[in-house]
Short mmCIF file of C-alpha atoms and ligand atoms in Angstrom, two decimals:
data_model
loop_
_atom_site.label_atom_id
_atom_site.label_comp_id
_atom_site.label_asym_id
_atom_site.label_seq_id
_atom_site.Cartn_x
_atom_site.Cartn_y
_atom_site.Cartn_z
CA UNK A 1 -59.68 -42.82 -57.26
CA UNK A 2 -59.90 -39.03 -56.96
CA UNK A 3 -61.48 -37.89 -53.75
CA UNK A 4 -64.75 -35.95 -54.22
CA UNK A 5 -64.95 -33.19 -51.65
CA UNK A 6 -67.99 -31.01 -51.00
CA UNK A 7 -67.38 -27.48 -49.69
CA UNK A 8 -70.55 -25.66 -48.62
CA UNK A 9 -70.08 -21.90 -48.62
CA UNK A 10 -67.25 -22.56 -51.05
CA UNK A 11 -67.57 -19.25 -52.90
CA UNK A 12 -67.09 -17.21 -49.72
CA UNK A 13 -63.94 -15.78 -48.20
CA UNK A 14 -62.65 -18.88 -46.40
CA UNK A 15 -64.42 -21.28 -48.77
CA UNK A 16 -62.72 -19.91 -51.89
CA UNK A 17 -59.28 -20.28 -50.28
CA UNK A 18 -60.15 -23.80 -49.16
CA UNK A 19 -61.44 -24.79 -52.64
CA UNK A 20 -58.21 -23.53 -54.19
CA UNK A 21 -56.07 -25.58 -51.80
CA UNK A 22 -58.16 -28.73 -52.29
CA UNK A 23 -58.06 -28.39 -56.08
CA UNK A 24 -54.29 -27.82 -55.91
CA UNK A 25 -53.82 -31.08 -54.09
CA UNK A 26 -55.81 -32.98 -56.71
CA UNK A 27 -59.20 -33.45 -55.07
CA UNK A 28 -62.38 -33.11 -57.12
CA UNK A 29 -64.11 -30.17 -55.44
CA UNK A 30 -67.83 -29.49 -55.47
CA UNK A 31 -68.42 -25.94 -54.33
CA UNK A 32 -71.97 -25.42 -53.09
CA UNK A 33 -73.17 -21.89 -52.39
CA UNK A 34 -76.25 -19.67 -52.66
CA UNK A 35 -74.03 -16.60 -53.32
CA UNK A 36 -75.64 -14.68 -50.46
CA UNK A 37 -72.42 -13.00 -49.36
CA UNK A 38 -70.14 -13.97 -52.21
CA UNK A 39 -69.66 -13.48 -55.93
CA UNK A 40 -69.21 -16.25 -58.46
CA UNK A 41 -66.31 -14.19 -59.89
CA UNK A 42 -64.25 -15.14 -56.82
CA UNK A 43 -64.15 -18.75 -58.00
CA UNK A 44 -64.37 -18.06 -61.74
CA UNK A 45 -60.77 -19.15 -62.41
CA UNK A 46 -61.51 -22.52 -60.77
CA UNK A 47 -64.52 -23.15 -62.98
CA UNK A 48 -62.22 -23.80 -65.93
CA UNK A 49 -60.60 -26.75 -64.13
CA UNK A 50 -61.83 -30.33 -64.72
CA UNK A 51 -61.68 -31.08 -60.98
CA UNK A 52 -63.92 -28.21 -59.86
CA UNK A 53 -67.67 -27.72 -60.12
CA UNK A 54 -70.12 -25.19 -58.74
CA UNK A 55 -73.61 -25.99 -57.48
CA UNK A 56 -75.98 -23.11 -56.80
CA UNK A 57 -77.95 -24.37 -53.85
CA UNK A 58 -79.27 -23.12 -50.55
CA UNK A 59 -78.19 -25.48 -47.79
CA UNK A 60 -81.42 -24.87 -45.85
CA UNK A 61 -82.98 -27.07 -48.55
CA UNK A 62 -82.31 -30.82 -48.46
CA UNK A 63 -79.69 -32.19 -50.84
CA UNK A 64 -78.11 -35.58 -51.43
CA UNK A 65 -74.72 -36.18 -53.05
CA UNK A 66 -72.23 -38.98 -53.29
CA UNK A 67 -69.04 -37.48 -51.92
CA UNK A 68 -66.01 -38.62 -49.90
CA UNK A 69 -65.62 -35.67 -47.53
CA UNK A 70 -67.55 -32.54 -46.53
CA UNK A 71 -66.44 -29.15 -45.29
CA UNK A 72 -69.49 -27.27 -44.00
CA UNK A 73 -68.76 -23.54 -44.17
CA UNK A 74 -72.05 -22.15 -45.47
CA UNK A 75 -73.14 -19.27 -43.25
CA UNK A 76 -72.74 -15.51 -43.40
CA UNK A 77 -69.93 -14.63 -40.99
CA UNK A 78 -69.89 -10.83 -40.72
CA UNK A 79 -72.28 -9.25 -38.18
CA UNK A 80 -73.87 -6.99 -40.84
CA UNK A 81 -74.47 -10.00 -43.07
CA UNK A 82 -75.81 -12.43 -40.48
CA UNK A 83 -78.05 -9.78 -38.92
CA UNK A 84 -79.53 -8.90 -42.35
CA UNK A 85 -81.93 -11.85 -42.07
CA UNK A 86 -81.43 -13.35 -38.60
CA UNK A 87 -84.07 -16.05 -38.99
CA UNK A 88 -82.38 -17.24 -42.15
CA UNK A 89 -79.03 -17.23 -40.33
CA UNK A 90 -80.41 -19.53 -37.65
CA UNK A 91 -81.89 -21.80 -40.33
CA UNK A 92 -78.65 -21.90 -42.28
CA UNK A 93 -76.74 -22.93 -39.18
CA UNK A 94 -79.15 -25.58 -37.98
CA UNK A 95 -80.59 -26.94 -41.24
CA UNK A 96 -77.22 -26.61 -42.96
CA UNK A 97 -75.63 -28.76 -40.27
CA UNK A 98 -78.52 -31.23 -40.43
CA UNK A 99 -78.44 -31.62 -44.21
CA UNK A 100 -74.66 -31.98 -44.40
CA UNK A 101 -74.64 -34.39 -41.46
CA UNK A 102 -77.30 -36.44 -43.24
CA UNK A 103 -74.99 -36.74 -46.24
CA UNK A 104 -72.00 -37.55 -44.03
CA UNK A 105 -73.97 -40.28 -42.31
CA UNK A 106 -75.33 -41.76 -45.54
CA UNK A 107 -71.90 -41.75 -47.23
CA UNK A 108 -70.03 -42.79 -44.03
CA UNK A 109 -67.55 -39.95 -44.46
CA UNK A 110 -65.81 -37.24 -42.44
CA UNK A 111 -67.43 -33.86 -42.02
CA UNK A 112 -65.55 -30.70 -41.04
CA UNK A 113 -67.70 -27.99 -39.49
CA UNK A 114 -66.78 -24.30 -39.31
CA UNK A 115 -67.87 -23.20 -35.85
CA UNK A 116 -66.73 -19.97 -34.26
CA UNK A 117 -65.24 -18.20 -31.26
CA UNK A 118 -68.68 -16.58 -31.00
CA UNK A 119 -69.84 -19.68 -29.12
CA UNK A 120 -67.92 -18.09 -26.21
CA UNK A 121 -70.01 -14.88 -26.51
CA UNK A 122 -68.57 -12.03 -24.44
CA UNK A 123 -66.11 -14.25 -22.58
CA UNK A 124 -65.41 -13.97 -18.86
CA UNK A 125 -62.47 -16.40 -19.19
CA UNK A 126 -59.40 -15.14 -21.02
CA UNK A 127 -57.88 -16.52 -23.20
CA UNK A 128 -60.64 -18.95 -24.14
CA UNK A 129 -59.94 -22.71 -23.95
CA UNK A 130 -62.36 -25.17 -25.56
CA UNK A 131 -63.58 -26.20 -22.08
CA UNK A 132 -65.02 -22.72 -21.48
CA UNK A 133 -68.79 -22.86 -21.98
CA UNK A 134 -69.24 -19.25 -22.92
CA UNK A 135 -71.30 -16.22 -22.07
CA UNK A 136 -73.82 -15.75 -24.88
CA UNK A 137 -76.91 -13.55 -24.78
CA UNK A 138 -79.53 -15.93 -26.25
CA UNK A 139 -81.94 -13.14 -27.26
CA UNK A 140 -79.56 -10.44 -28.48
CA UNK A 141 -78.77 -9.23 -31.98
CA UNK A 142 -75.84 -11.62 -32.33
CA UNK A 143 -77.80 -14.62 -31.05
CA UNK A 144 -78.96 -15.78 -34.50
CA UNK A 145 -75.31 -16.48 -35.26
CA UNK A 146 -73.92 -17.37 -31.82
CA UNK A 147 -76.78 -19.64 -30.81
CA UNK A 148 -77.13 -20.96 -34.36
CA UNK A 149 -73.48 -22.03 -34.24
CA UNK A 150 -73.95 -23.52 -30.77
CA UNK A 151 -76.98 -25.51 -31.98
CA UNK A 152 -74.98 -26.72 -34.99
CA UNK A 153 -72.21 -27.92 -32.68
CA UNK A 154 -74.81 -29.76 -30.59
CA UNK A 155 -76.16 -31.46 -33.70
CA UNK A 156 -72.63 -32.38 -34.81
CA UNK A 157 -71.87 -34.07 -31.48
CA UNK A 158 -75.26 -35.81 -31.33
CA UNK A 159 -74.77 -37.29 -34.82
CA UNK A 160 -71.29 -38.33 -33.67
CA UNK A 161 -72.57 -40.03 -30.51
CA UNK A 162 -75.82 -41.42 -31.96
CA UNK A 163 -74.69 -42.42 -35.45
CA UNK A 164 -70.91 -42.58 -35.24
CA UNK A 165 -70.41 -39.77 -37.78
CA UNK A 166 -66.74 -38.72 -37.93
CA UNK A 167 -66.96 -34.99 -37.17
CA UNK A 168 -64.25 -32.32 -37.11
CA UNK A 169 -65.48 -29.21 -35.28
CA UNK A 170 -63.26 -26.13 -35.55
CA UNK A 171 -63.90 -22.97 -33.50
CA UNK A 172 -62.53 -20.28 -35.76
CA UNK A 173 -61.37 -16.92 -34.39
CA UNK A 174 -61.31 -13.70 -36.46
CA UNK A 175 -59.61 -14.40 -39.78
CA UNK A 176 -58.65 -11.95 -42.52
CA UNK A 177 -56.91 -11.90 -45.88
CA UNK A 178 -57.36 -11.41 -49.62
CA UNK A 179 -60.88 -12.09 -51.00
CA UNK A 180 -62.68 -10.80 -47.92
CA UNK A 181 -65.86 -9.04 -48.98
CA UNK A 182 -64.72 -5.39 -48.93
CA UNK A 183 -68.14 -4.24 -47.72
CA UNK A 184 -68.73 -7.00 -45.18
CA UNK A 185 -68.49 -4.44 -42.36
CA UNK A 186 -65.83 -6.46 -40.54
CA UNK A 187 -63.14 -4.46 -38.88
CA UNK A 188 -60.19 -5.43 -41.09
CA UNK A 189 -62.03 -4.80 -44.37
CA UNK A 190 -63.56 -1.55 -43.07
CA UNK A 191 -60.25 -0.13 -41.83
CA UNK A 192 -58.31 -1.02 -44.98
CA UNK A 193 -61.01 0.24 -47.34
CA UNK A 194 -61.42 3.46 -45.36
CA UNK A 195 -57.66 4.06 -45.07
CA UNK A 196 -57.08 3.53 -48.80
CA UNK A 197 -59.93 5.89 -49.70
CA UNK A 198 -58.80 8.53 -47.18
CA UNK A 199 -62.16 8.20 -45.39
CA UNK A 200 -62.55 8.33 -41.62
CA UNK A 201 -61.63 5.10 -39.81
CA UNK A 202 -64.71 4.06 -37.83
CA UNK A 203 -63.82 2.98 -34.29
CA UNK A 204 -66.76 1.44 -32.45
CA UNK A 205 -66.81 2.28 -28.73
CA UNK A 206 -63.52 3.41 -27.22
CA UNK A 207 -61.52 1.04 -29.42
CA UNK A 208 -60.11 -0.78 -26.38
CA UNK A 209 -61.98 -4.02 -27.17
CA UNK A 210 -59.62 -6.72 -28.41
CA UNK A 211 -59.59 -9.37 -31.11
CA UNK A 212 -57.01 -11.92 -32.30
CA UNK A 213 -56.50 -11.95 -36.06
CA UNK A 214 -55.41 -15.01 -38.03
CA UNK A 215 -54.15 -14.81 -41.60
CA UNK A 216 -56.24 -16.96 -43.94
CA UNK A 217 -53.38 -19.20 -45.18
CA UNK A 218 -52.57 -20.26 -41.62
CA UNK A 219 -56.21 -21.08 -40.99
CA UNK A 220 -56.62 -23.20 -44.13
CA UNK A 221 -53.47 -25.15 -43.16
CA UNK A 222 -55.26 -26.04 -39.93
CA UNK A 223 -58.49 -27.05 -41.75
CA UNK A 224 -56.55 -29.54 -43.87
CA UNK A 225 -54.56 -30.90 -40.92
CA UNK A 226 -57.76 -31.35 -38.95
CA UNK A 227 -59.51 -33.19 -41.76
CA UNK A 228 -56.46 -35.38 -42.48
CA UNK A 229 -55.81 -36.30 -38.84
CA UNK A 230 -56.80 -39.78 -37.69
CA UNK A 231 -58.55 -38.24 -34.71
CA UNK A 232 -59.53 -34.60 -34.36
CA UNK A 233 -63.17 -34.55 -33.34
CA UNK A 234 -62.72 -31.27 -31.51
CA UNK A 235 -63.89 -28.77 -30.80
CA UNK A 236 -60.51 -27.24 -31.58
CA UNK A 237 -59.82 -23.51 -31.39
CA UNK A 238 -58.17 -22.21 -34.57
CA UNK A 239 -56.83 -18.68 -34.48
CA UNK A 240 -53.80 -16.52 -33.90
CA UNK A 241 -53.23 -15.77 -30.19
CA UNK A 242 -51.75 -12.34 -30.99
CA UNK A 243 -54.24 -9.97 -29.37
CA UNK A 244 -54.80 -6.36 -30.47
CA UNK A 245 -57.18 -3.56 -29.52
CA UNK A 246 -59.14 -1.98 -32.36
CA UNK A 247 -57.15 1.24 -31.82
CA UNK A 248 -53.91 -0.69 -32.27
CA UNK A 249 -55.28 -2.27 -35.43
CA UNK A 250 -56.38 1.11 -36.79
CA UNK A 251 -52.95 2.63 -36.18
CA UNK A 252 -51.21 -0.31 -37.84
CA UNK A 253 -53.45 -0.04 -40.91
CA UNK A 254 -52.78 3.71 -41.08
CA UNK A 255 -49.02 3.08 -40.89
CA UNK A 256 -49.03 0.33 -43.54
CA UNK A 257 -51.23 2.24 -45.99
CA UNK A 258 -49.50 5.59 -45.35
CA UNK A 259 -53.00 7.05 -45.04
CA UNK A 260 -53.93 10.37 -43.39
CA UNK A 261 -57.43 9.18 -42.47
CA UNK A 262 -58.80 10.42 -39.15
CA UNK A 263 -60.24 8.17 -36.44
CA UNK A 264 -64.01 8.60 -36.00
CA UNK A 265 -65.53 7.22 -32.78
CA UNK A 266 -68.95 5.56 -33.27
CA UNK A 267 -71.28 3.83 -30.76
CA UNK A 268 -70.39 0.27 -29.79
CA UNK A 269 -72.87 -2.27 -31.24
CA UNK A 270 -74.95 -4.29 -28.74
CA UNK A 271 -73.32 -7.37 -27.19
CA UNK A 272 -69.96 -6.58 -28.83
CA UNK A 273 -67.45 -8.84 -27.01
CA UNK A 274 -64.85 -6.87 -25.05
CA UNK A 275 -62.00 -9.31 -25.53
CA UNK A 276 -61.17 -12.41 -27.53
CA UNK A 277 -58.04 -14.53 -27.68
CA UNK A 278 -57.81 -18.23 -28.51
CA UNK A 279 -56.06 -20.70 -26.26
CA UNK A 280 -54.58 -22.92 -28.99
CA UNK A 281 -52.95 -25.52 -26.72
CA UNK A 282 -55.23 -28.22 -28.13
CA UNK A 283 -54.51 -27.31 -31.77
CA UNK A 284 -50.77 -27.39 -31.09
CA UNK A 285 -51.04 -30.79 -29.42
CA UNK A 286 -53.54 -32.46 -31.74
CA UNK A 287 -52.48 -30.97 -35.07
CA UNK A 288 -48.94 -29.77 -34.37
CA UNK A 289 -50.19 -26.45 -35.76
CA UNK A 290 -49.74 -22.84 -34.87
CA UNK A 291 -50.05 -19.70 -37.01
CA UNK A 292 -46.91 -18.38 -38.67
CA UNK A 293 -47.99 -15.10 -40.29
CA UNK A 294 -47.70 -12.03 -38.04
CA UNK A 295 -50.46 -9.40 -38.26
CA UNK A 296 -48.17 -6.83 -39.92
CA UNK A 297 -47.24 -9.25 -42.73
CA UNK A 298 -50.79 -10.52 -43.21
CA UNK A 299 -52.13 -6.98 -43.35
CA UNK A 300 -49.54 -6.03 -45.98
CA UNK A 301 -50.75 -8.89 -48.21
CA UNK A 302 -54.39 -8.00 -47.58
CA UNK A 303 -53.82 -4.31 -48.30
CA UNK A 304 -52.10 -5.25 -51.57
CA UNK A 305 -55.19 -7.25 -52.56
CA UNK A 306 -57.53 -4.38 -51.66
CA UNK A 307 -55.38 -2.02 -53.76
CA UNK A 308 -55.83 -4.32 -56.76
CA UNK A 309 -59.62 -4.77 -56.74
CA UNK A 310 -62.27 -2.73 -58.49
CA UNK A 311 -64.60 -1.71 -55.67
CA UNK A 312 -67.40 -0.89 -58.10
CA UNK A 313 -67.73 -4.65 -58.69
CA UNK A 314 -68.67 -5.13 -55.03
CA UNK A 315 -71.61 -3.45 -53.39
CA UNK A 316 -72.87 -3.19 -49.84
CA UNK A 317 -74.31 -4.98 -48.06
CA UNK A 318 -75.14 -8.19 -49.90
CA UNK A 319 -74.91 -7.92 -53.68
CA UNK A 320 -76.41 -11.26 -54.68
CA UNK A 321 -79.09 -11.51 -52.06
CA UNK A 322 -82.60 -11.77 -53.46
CA UNK A 323 -84.39 -11.50 -50.14
CA UNK A 324 -85.21 -15.16 -49.77
CA UNK A 325 -84.31 -18.66 -50.72
CA UNK A 326 -82.33 -19.09 -53.88
CA UNK A 327 -83.16 -22.39 -55.51
CA UNK A 328 -80.52 -24.71 -56.85
CA UNK A 329 -79.84 -24.60 -60.56
P1 NAD B 1 -68.45 -15.59 -46.05
O1 NAD B 1 -69.70 -14.84 -45.78
O2 NAD B 1 -67.41 -14.94 -46.90
O3 NAD B 1 -68.76 -17.00 -46.69
C1 NAD B 1 -69.90 -17.74 -46.37
C2 NAD B 1 -70.41 -18.38 -47.65
O4 NAD B 1 -71.58 -19.15 -47.33
C3 NAD B 1 -70.81 -17.36 -48.69
O5 NAD B 1 -70.29 -17.71 -49.96
C4 NAD B 1 -72.34 -17.41 -48.69
O6 NAD B 1 -72.90 -17.05 -49.92
C5 NAD B 1 -72.58 -18.86 -48.31
N1 NAD B 1 -73.90 -19.09 -47.71
C6 NAD B 1 -74.51 -18.37 -46.74
N2 NAD B 1 -75.70 -18.89 -46.46
C7 NAD B 1 -75.86 -19.98 -47.27
C8 NAD B 1 -76.89 -20.93 -47.46
N3 NAD B 1 -78.03 -20.87 -46.77
N4 NAD B 1 -76.71 -21.90 -48.40
C9 NAD B 1 -75.57 -21.97 -49.12
N5 NAD B 1 -74.56 -21.09 -48.99
C10 NAD B 1 -74.70 -20.11 -48.07
O7 NAD B 1 -67.83 -15.97 -44.63
P2 NAD B 1 -66.43 -16.64 -44.27
O8 NAD B 1 -65.66 -15.65 -43.51
O9 NAD B 1 -65.84 -17.27 -45.46
O10 NAD B 1 -66.91 -17.76 -43.24
C11 NAD B 1 -67.04 -19.12 -43.63
C12 NAD B 1 -67.45 -19.94 -42.42
O11 NAD B 1 -66.47 -19.81 -41.39
C13 NAD B 1 -68.79 -19.52 -41.83
O12 NAD B 1 -69.49 -20.67 -41.40
C14 NAD B 1 -68.38 -18.69 -40.63
O13 NAD B 1 -69.36 -18.71 -39.63
C15 NAD B 1 -67.09 -19.38 -40.19
N6 NAD B 1 -66.22 -18.44 -39.45
C16 NAD B 1 -65.53 -17.46 -40.11
C17 NAD B 1 -64.73 -16.59 -39.38
C18 NAD B 1 -63.93 -15.50 -40.05
O14 NAD B 1 -63.27 -14.73 -39.34
N7 NAD B 1 -63.91 -15.39 -41.35
C19 NAD B 1 -64.65 -16.72 -37.99
C20 NAD B 1 -65.39 -17.71 -37.36
C21 NAD B 1 -66.15 -18.59 -38.10
N1 UDP B 2 -65.28 -2.56 -35.33
C1 UDP B 2 -64.85 -1.24 -35.35
N2 UDP B 2 -65.01 -0.54 -36.50
C2 UDP B 2 -65.55 -1.07 -37.63
C3 UDP B 2 -65.97 -2.43 -37.61
C4 UDP B 2 -65.82 -3.14 -36.43
O1 UDP B 2 -64.33 -0.71 -34.35
O2 UDP B 2 -65.65 -0.35 -38.64
C5 UDP B 2 -65.10 -3.35 -34.10
C6 UDP B 2 -66.32 -4.12 -33.63
O3 UDP B 2 -67.13 -3.32 -32.82
C7 UDP B 2 -65.68 -5.27 -32.87
C8 UDP B 2 -64.37 -5.52 -33.61
O4 UDP B 2 -64.12 -4.34 -34.37
O5 UDP B 2 -65.39 -4.88 -31.55
C9 UDP B 2 -64.41 -6.72 -34.54
O6 UDP B 2 -65.54 -6.59 -35.35
P1 UDP B 2 -65.88 -7.59 -36.55
O7 UDP B 2 -67.23 -7.23 -37.04
O8 UDP B 2 -64.76 -7.62 -37.51
O9 UDP B 2 -65.90 -9.04 -35.88
P2 UDP B 2 -66.57 -9.65 -34.55
O10 UDP B 2 -67.18 -8.58 -33.73
O11 UDP B 2 -67.57 -10.62 -35.05
O12 UDP B 2 -65.42 -10.27 -33.87
#
């Protein structure tokens, strides 16, 4: 019988890539989303398929479904998006985890949860292994996301220990690629959009802070391996260990776009982590996985996608947001 797979946040950047891959391998995919940071157009081509359906629902509201597997991705991921309504972000993380865990428990099925490197906060251990407990400011501007994700992980592990739910917790590091929201304010989308338009490239702080960027196809490979594995409770770091400063990234984007944009230094946002690099020893051992797409190649593909989109169809900061809960259809 065809496997029925629920993807919450399925219309978003990572979710839309995941839905495509699941549909391609013959699963019946139910994409649940409130379209807060995404557009239905991103998954429009999938809607024509018999093994894909879309459910407009806000995961902070309870929902019951008979499914065989769940990927819980629903949550705004870009700082500008998750800080837009921080209380809602916390609710999405906690209630979203609770409602999807409830379904996983009732159906006795596996649940994959998209956690984040942000659980490490501004790390004092480098690179970050899963055993590192992090350095998060619990009352700062990023806390709604960082602490929300930490609370969701806690709930995942408590359902696992208390009710035997088969959880798969991935700690995802910065990921980029086609279908990113061009106005999400994240560094890759900002730099590419600015470079292509000939606008100033906005460097926050001195640009010496580092991030490790994973191309989306590599990441989705890891999601599937983690879900398919007999045992992969996690948490497992998923990311590309290649580490770059924001100045290095800006210069690479300028080179690849052939742009003459100038660098414009802007103040560093509060609690902006100074460095971030995944230790992926566990992913290599458990999943036999490591990323294969170098930053230069991934950026070339991403730039090509940005060159092909009509920016007037996307608007900052959150085109479909209606300022509150969006009820299911
Ligand atoms: P995204 O913003 O593109 O996608 C998130 C999706 O969730 C959107 O379609 C949005 O509309 C939906 N959503 C938000 N709140 C919802 C709610 N209350 N109910 C239903 N749907 C809701 O972000 P993304 O980059 O695709 O991230 C997906 C997941 O991966 C998130 O949980 C994020 O925290 C995690 N993650 C992403 C990255 C990254 O670099 N992209 C890094 C770490 C973790
Ligand atoms: N950043 C930047 N210019 C921008 C957007 C972001 O220099 O236009 C910096 C930001 O301050 C951070 C890094 O790039 O140090 C990554 O930011 P992003 O929002 O992409 O992800 P996160 O901070 O959540 O890792």
